[in-house]
Amino acid sequence: MSADEWEALPDDPFELLVAWLPHNDDPARPLMTVATLDDSGAPDARSLLLSEWDREGFYWHTDERSRKVAQVRSRPEVALCIPLLGVPSAGVSHQLVVAGRAEVAPVQEQQRAYAARPPYLQQLAWQNTPEFAALPQHERIRQWEEFAREHPGGLTAPDSWIGFRVRPARLVFWFGGPLTASRRMEYVREGDGWVRRILAG
Ligand SMILES: Cc1cc2nc3c(=O)[nH]c(=O)nc-3n(C[C@H](O)[C@H](O)[C@H](O)COP(=O)(O)O)c2cc1C
């Protein structure tokens, strides 16, 4: 990125998101780390797919009974880290870090995200229970195949399916490349707008 392009970075971070993140219709969903806090204030983290994103925030989906859901219900402050690593030969990489509050996503969005998941992940949402995990592997394979046979026409989301939207309060865009030091542009929400500043990489 040239100096001019850097100075011309938009006041509205959404314009950068459009340039960096795949469209929601793209089946290749970005992988992100979702960091949460438990009741004692200890950090926790795991990889999740970024199901969708829009002006309102970043959406991820999971099982209502999971540890992360208990955590965000009691402490909704979360951080997301999304590495967007370019083709190594091009040498340019990006990283997006988001901090904000998680809230339950609209039901329509949750259903849309389920419908967009490939068949394996749709089935996983039905069978991803502690009881299933504890079965011997041969039995897990048998029950998986049986479930698939019994539902040839596709699935709808189980009751345990839930989605969250993270409304960003802070967005940090990391620019990396081989020609000089990496650096970041931070956007912090202030009222209806954003305040931005350059940070070292
Ligand atoms: C590549 C990858 C993608 C994943 N995507 C999701 C996802 O979108 N939703 C989900 O609930 N778990 C996903 N997982 C599993 C989570 O990392 C995690 O193990 C699980 O959700 C339980 O997390 P928790 O105990 O912190 O609630 C993914 C794991 C990997 C390795």
mmCIF file of C-alpha atoms and ligand atoms in Angstrom:
data_model
loop_
_atom_site.group_PDB
_atom_site.id
_atom_site.type_symbol
_atom_site.label_atom_id
_atom_site.label_comp_id
_atom_site.label_asym_id
_atom_site.label_seq_id
_atom_site.Cartn_x
_atom_site.Cartn_y
_atom_site.Cartn_z
ATOM 1 C CA MET A 1 0.000 0.000 0.000
ATOM 2 C CA SER A 2 1.457 3.375 -0.999
ATOM 3 C CA ALA A 3 1.580 6.375 1.351
ATOM 4 C CA ASP A 4 -1.255 8.022 -0.589
ATOM 5 C CA GLU A 5 -3.473 4.974 -0.316
ATOM 6 C CA TRP A 6 -2.764 4.796 3.415
ATOM 7 C CA GLU A 7 -3.751 8.444 3.921
ATOM 8 C CA ALA A 8 -6.889 7.775 1.891
ATOM 9 C CA LEU A 9 -8.097 5.003 4.191
ATOM 10 C CA PRO A 10 -11.816 5.523 4.789
ATOM 11 C CA ASP A 11 -13.304 7.207 7.856
ATOM 12 C CA ASP A 12 -15.860 4.404 7.877
ATOM 13 C CA PRO A 13 -14.217 1.024 8.620
ATOM 14 C CA PHE A 14 -17.054 -0.782 6.848
ATOM 15 C CA GLU A 15 -15.465 0.201 3.536
ATOM 16 C CA LEU A 16 -12.300 -1.632 4.531
ATOM 17 C CA LEU A 17 -14.297 -4.665 5.623
ATOM 18 C CA VAL A 18 -15.862 -4.800 2.160
ATOM 19 C CA ALA A 19 -12.372 -4.887 0.663
ATOM 20 C CA TRP A 20 -10.978 -7.469 3.078
ATOM 21 C CA LEU A 21 -13.691 -9.977 3.970
ATOM 22 C CA PRO A 22 -15.346 -12.471 1.636
ATOM 23 C CA HIS A 23 -18.947 -11.778 0.664
ATOM 24 C CA ASN A 24 -21.483 -13.677 2.768
ATOM 25 C CA ASP A 25 -22.387 -15.806 -0.269
ATOM 26 C CA ASP A 26 -18.819 -17.126 -0.505
ATOM 27 C CA PRO A 27 -18.849 -20.699 0.863
ATOM 28 C CA ALA A 28 -15.224 -20.337 2.039
ATOM 29 C CA ARG A 29 -15.873 -18.767 5.425
ATOM 30 C CA PRO A 30 -12.989 -17.106 7.304
ATOM 31 C CA LEU A 31 -11.750 -18.804 10.438
ATOM 32 C CA MET A 32 -11.419 -16.661 13.550
ATOM 33 C CA THR A 33 -10.437 -16.953 17.174
ATOM 34 C CA VAL A 34 -13.256 -15.959 19.496
ATOM 35 C CA ALA A 35 -12.038 -14.924 22.940
ATOM 36 C CA THR A 36 -14.395 -14.834 25.903
ATOM 37 C CA LEU A 37 -14.212 -14.500 29.678
ATOM 38 C CA ASP A 38 -15.431 -17.040 32.182
ATOM 39 C CA ASP A 39 -17.157 -16.196 35.450
ATOM 40 C CA SER A 40 -13.858 -15.848 37.285
ATOM 41 C CA GLY A 41 -12.544 -13.429 34.628
ATOM 42 C CA ALA A 42 -10.181 -15.991 33.124
ATOM 43 C CA PRO A 43 -9.833 -15.814 29.318
ATOM 44 C CA ASP A 44 -11.008 -18.598 27.037
ATOM 45 C CA ALA A 45 -10.720 -18.947 23.254
ATOM 46 C CA ARG A 46 -11.584 -21.217 20.358
ATOM 47 C CA SER A 47 -11.757 -21.218 16.542
ATOM 48 C CA LEU A 48 -15.121 -20.499 14.926
ATOM 49 C CA LEU A 49 -16.281 -19.770 11.412
ATOM 50 C CA LEU A 50 -17.301 -16.205 10.655
ATOM 51 C CA SER A 51 -20.741 -17.080 9.287
ATOM 52 C CA GLU A 52 -21.761 -13.613 8.114
ATOM 53 C CA TRP A 53 -20.927 -9.960 8.646
ATOM 54 C CA ASP A 54 -22.700 -6.698 7.915
ATOM 55 C CA ARG A 55 -22.830 -3.098 9.097
ATOM 56 C CA GLU A 56 -24.218 -4.242 12.430
ATOM 57 C CA GLY A 57 -21.495 -6.713 13.269
ATOM 58 C CA PHE A 58 -19.911 -10.141 12.973
ATOM 59 C CA TYR A 59 -21.963 -13.343 13.276
ATOM 60 C CA TRP A 60 -20.995 -16.762 14.576
ATOM 61 C CA HIS A 61 -23.051 -19.845 15.317
ATOM 62 C CA THR A 62 -22.803 -22.637 17.771
ATOM 63 C CA ASP A 63 -24.611 -24.934 20.217
ATOM 64 C CA GLU A 64 -26.721 -23.268 22.907
ATOM 65 C CA ARG A 65 -25.359 -25.737 25.491
ATOM 66 C CA SER A 66 -21.710 -24.884 24.839
ATOM 67 C CA ARG A 67 -19.271 -23.329 27.265
ATOM 68 C CA LYS A 68 -18.835 -20.209 25.120
ATOM 69 C CA VAL A 69 -22.580 -19.498 25.176
ATOM 70 C CA ALA A 70 -22.685 -19.662 28.987
ATOM 71 C CA GLN A 71 -19.728 -17.290 29.017
ATOM 72 C CA VAL A 72 -21.157 -14.668 26.645
ATOM 73 C CA ARG A 73 -24.541 -14.802 28.354
ATOM 74 C CA SER A 74 -22.899 -13.814 31.618
ATOM 75 C CA ARG A 75 -20.092 -11.598 30.188
ATOM 76 C CA PRO A 76 -20.898 -10.409 26.640
ATOM 77 C CA GLU A 77 -17.572 -8.651 26.015
ATOM 78 C CA VAL A 78 -15.656 -10.659 23.413
ATOM 79 C CA ALA A 79 -12.737 -10.261 21.059
ATOM 80 C CA LEU A 80 -12.394 -11.760 17.585
ATOM 81 C CA CYS A 81 -9.121 -12.249 15.748
ATOM 82 C CA ILE A 82 -9.365 -12.994 12.022
ATOM 83 C CA PRO A 83 -6.104 -13.671 10.173
ATOM 84 C CA LEU A 84 -6.436 -12.991 6.441
ATOM 85 C CA LEU A 85 -3.187 -14.382 5.147
ATOM 86 C CA GLY A 86 -2.472 -13.616 1.532
ATOM 87 C CA VAL A 87 -0.756 -15.713 -1.084
ATOM 88 C CA PRO A 88 2.807 -16.081 0.291
ATOM 89 C CA SER A 89 4.371 -15.023 -3.029
ATOM 90 C CA ALA A 90 2.390 -11.766 -2.987
ATOM 91 C CA GLY A 91 3.765 -11.143 0.491
ATOM 92 C CA VAL A 92 0.816 -9.112 1.721
ATOM 93 C CA SER A 93 -1.208 -10.251 4.704
ATOM 94 C CA HIS A 94 -3.947 -8.783 6.807
ATOM 95 C CA GLN A 95 -5.368 -9.341 10.250
ATOM 96 C CA LEU A 96 -8.575 -7.975 11.660
ATOM 97 C CA VAL A 97 -9.146 -7.711 15.416
ATOM 98 C CA VAL A 98 -12.587 -6.829 16.720
ATOM 99 C CA ALA A 99 -13.650 -6.048 20.276
ATOM 100 C CA GLY A 100 -17.286 -5.630 21.169
ATOM 101 C CA ARG A 101 -20.379 -7.062 22.794
ATOM 102 C CA ALA A 102 -22.068 -10.267 21.732
ATOM 103 C CA GLU A 103 -25.856 -10.340 21.465
ATOM 104 C CA VAL A 104 -28.174 -13.052 20.172
ATOM 105 C CA ALA A 105 -28.561 -12.716 16.403
ATOM 106 C CA PRO A 106 -31.993 -12.260 14.806
ATOM 107 C CA VAL A 107 -33.767 -15.609 14.303
ATOM 108 C CA GLN A 108 -33.928 -15.115 10.528
ATOM 109 C CA GLU A 109 -30.160 -14.661 10.411
ATOM 110 C CA GLN A 110 -29.645 -17.813 12.488
ATOM 111 C CA GLN A 111 -31.793 -19.828 10.073
ATOM 112 C CA ARG A 112 -30.053 -18.378 7.032
ATOM 113 C CA ALA A 113 -26.637 -19.228 8.457
ATOM 114 C CA TYR A 114 -27.732 -22.820 9.156
ATOM 115 C CA ALA A 115 -29.077 -23.217 5.622
ATOM 116 C CA ALA A 116 -25.728 -21.998 4.252
ATOM 117 C CA ARG A 117 -23.681 -24.567 6.184
ATOM 118 C CA PRO A 118 -22.495 -27.598 4.211
ATOM 119 C CA PRO A 119 -24.329 -30.886 4.938
ATOM 120 C CA TYR A 120 -21.580 -32.177 7.259
ATOM 121 C CA LEU A 121 -21.828 -29.122 9.529
ATOM 122 C CA GLN A 122 -25.629 -29.198 9.438
ATOM 123 C CA GLN A 123 -25.568 -32.780 10.692
ATOM 124 C CA LEU A 124 -22.885 -31.946 13.234
ATOM 125 C CA ALA A 125 -25.224 -29.417 14.811
ATOM 126 C CA TRP A 126 -27.616 -32.307 15.526
ATOM 127 C CA GLN A 127 -25.131 -34.861 16.828
ATOM 128 C CA ASN A 128 -22.506 -32.715 18.567
ATOM 129 C CA THR A 129 -23.430 -33.708 22.130
ATOM 130 C CA PRO A 130 -21.322 -34.882 25.105
ATOM 131 C CA GLU A 131 -23.162 -38.240 24.948
ATOM 132 C CA PHE A 132 -22.277 -38.738 21.280
ATOM 133 C CA ALA A 133 -18.670 -37.685 21.921
ATOM 134 C CA ALA A 134 -18.343 -40.347 24.640
ATOM 135 C CA LEU A 135 -19.389 -43.261 22.385
ATOM 136 C CA PRO A 136 -16.781 -45.660 20.969
ATOM 137 C CA GLN A 137 -15.603 -44.519 17.525
ATOM 138 C CA HIS A 138 -17.211 -47.431 15.605
ATOM 139 C CA GLU A 139 -20.561 -46.604 17.229
ATOM 140 C CA ARG A 140 -20.132 -42.891 16.414
ATOM 141 C CA ILE A 141 -19.554 -43.790 12.756
ATOM 142 C CA ARG A 142 -22.544 -46.163 12.728
ATOM 143 C CA GLN A 143 -24.916 -43.582 14.272
ATOM 144 C CA TRP A 144 -23.596 -40.822 11.995
ATOM 145 C CA GLU A 145 -24.306 -42.915 8.884
ATOM 146 C CA GLU A 146 -27.696 -43.948 10.238
ATOM 147 C CA PHE A 147 -28.676 -40.325 10.899
ATOM 148 C CA ALA A 148 -27.617 -39.317 7.376
ATOM 149 C CA ARG A 149 -29.646 -42.215 5.882
ATOM 150 C CA GLU A 150 -32.730 -41.219 7.890
ATOM 151 C CA HIS A 151 -32.546 -37.564 6.723
ATOM 152 C CA PRO A 152 -31.942 -37.715 2.987
ATOM 153 C CA GLY A 153 -33.888 -34.553 2.193
ATOM 154 C CA GLY A 154 -31.804 -32.096 4.149
ATOM 155 C CA LEU A 155 -32.082 -30.745 7.667
ATOM 156 C CA THR A 156 -33.460 -27.770 9.490
ATOM 157 C CA ALA A 157 -31.660 -26.300 12.486
ATOM 158 C CA PRO A 158 -32.012 -28.122 15.824
ATOM 159 C CA ASP A 159 -33.359 -26.179 18.820
ATOM 160 C CA SER A 160 -29.806 -26.032 20.179
ATOM 161 C CA TRP A 161 -28.607 -23.986 17.172
ATOM 162 C CA ILE A 162 -27.878 -20.385 18.130
ATOM 163 C CA GLY A 163 -26.097 -17.430 16.590
ATOM 164 C CA PHE A 164 -24.499 -14.327 18.048
ATOM 165 C CA ARG A 165 -23.680 -10.958 16.572
ATOM 166 C CA VAL A 166 -20.679 -9.053 17.869
ATOM 167 C CA ARG A 167 -21.260 -5.314 17.606
ATOM 168 C CA PRO A 168 -17.821 -3.769 17.239
ATOM 169 C CA ALA A 169 -16.611 -1.058 19.619
ATOM 170 C CA ARG A 170 -13.037 -1.284 18.312
ATOM 171 C CA LEU A 171 -11.668 -2.550 15.014
ATOM 172 C CA VAL A 172 -7.972 -2.944 14.290
ATOM 173 C CA PHE A 173 -6.779 -3.555 10.732
ATOM 174 C CA TRP A 174 -3.254 -4.941 10.454
ATOM 175 C CA PHE A 175 -1.321 -4.406 7.241
ATOM 176 C CA GLY A 176 1.704 -6.625 6.665
ATOM 177 C CA GLY A 177 4.129 -6.862 3.762
ATOM 178 C CA PRO A 178 7.804 -7.588 3.111
ATOM 179 C CA LEU A 179 8.856 -4.088 1.985
ATOM 180 C CA THR A 180 8.669 -2.336 5.370
ATOM 181 C CA ALA A 181 7.376 -2.676 8.924
ATOM 182 C CA SER A 182 3.805 -3.775 9.435
ATOM 183 C CA ARG A 183 1.385 -1.236 10.888
ATOM 184 C CA ARG A 184 -2.212 -1.020 12.001
ATOM 185 C CA MET A 185 -5.187 1.297 11.715
ATOM 186 C CA GLU A 186 -7.397 1.346 14.794
ATOM 187 C CA TYR A 187 -11.020 2.514 14.685
ATOM 188 C CA VAL A 188 -12.763 3.185 18.011
ATOM 189 C CA ARG A 189 -16.492 3.820 18.153
ATOM 190 C CA GLU A 190 -17.407 7.281 19.382
ATOM 191 C CA GLY A 191 -21.074 8.213 19.249
ATOM 192 C CA ASP A 192 -22.329 7.505 15.727
ATOM 193 C CA GLY A 193 -18.867 7.676 14.196
ATOM 194 C CA TRP A 194 -15.349 6.363 14.530
ATOM 195 C CA VAL A 195 -12.072 7.823 15.737
ATOM 196 C CA ARG A 196 -9.050 6.363 13.995
ATOM 197 C CA ARG A 197 -5.328 6.344 14.612
ATOM 198 C CA ILE A 198 -2.252 4.609 13.311
ATOM 199 C CA LEU A 199 -0.530 2.037 15.534
ATOM 200 C CA ALA A 200 2.754 0.215 15.162
ATOM 201 C CA GLY A 201 2.368 -3.297 13.806
HETATM 202 C C1 LIG B 1 -11.664 -24.972 11.769
HETATM 203 C C2 LIG B 1 -12.662 -25.022 12.888
HETATM 204 C C3 LIG B 1 -13.882 -24.386 12.738
HETATM 205 C C4 LIG B 1 -14.827 -24.429 13.770
HETATM 206 N N1 LIG B 1 -16.009 -23.772 13.614
HETATM 207 C C5 LIG B 1 -16.918 -23.800 14.616
HETATM 208 C C6 LIG B 1 -18.133 -23.047 14.514
HETATM 209 O O1 LIG B 1 -18.390 -22.298 13.556
HETATM 210 N N2 LIG B 1 -19.018 -23.165 15.543
HETATM 211 C C7 LIG B 1 -18.766 -23.926 16.652
HETATM 212 O O2 LIG B 1 -19.614 -23.977 17.544
HETATM 213 N N3 LIG B 1 -17.612 -24.612 16.783
HETATM 214 C C8 LIG B 1 -16.686 -24.569 15.802
HETATM 215 N N4 LIG B 1 -15.493 -25.235 15.948
HETATM 216 C C9 LIG B 1 -15.241 -25.963 17.210
HETATM 217 C C10 LIG B 1 -14.777 -24.954 18.295
HETATM 218 O O3 LIG B 1 -13.428 -24.569 18.061
HETATM 219 C C11 LIG B 1 -14.919 -25.487 19.738
HETATM 220 O O4 LIG B 1 -14.169 -26.656 19.903
HETATM 221 C C12 LIG B 1 -16.373 -25.790 20.117
HETATM 222 O O5 LIG B 1 -17.270 -24.832 19.589
HETATM 223 C C13 LIG B 1 -16.516 -25.845 21.635
HETATM 224 O O6 LIG B 1 -16.122 -24.589 22.177
HETATM 225 P P1 LIG B 1 -16.489 -24.128 23.687
HETATM 226 O O7 LIG B 1 -16.323 -25.339 24.583
HETATM 227 O O8 LIG B 1 -15.488 -23.073 24.007
HETATM 228 O O9 LIG B 1 -17.897 -23.631 23.701
HETATM 229 C C14 LIG B 1 -14.532 -25.157 14.960
HETATM 230 C C15 LIG B 1 -13.287 -25.780 15.096
HETATM 231 C C16 LIG B 1 -12.371 -25.708 14.089
HETATM 232 C C17 LIG B 1 -11.029 -26.388 14.294
#
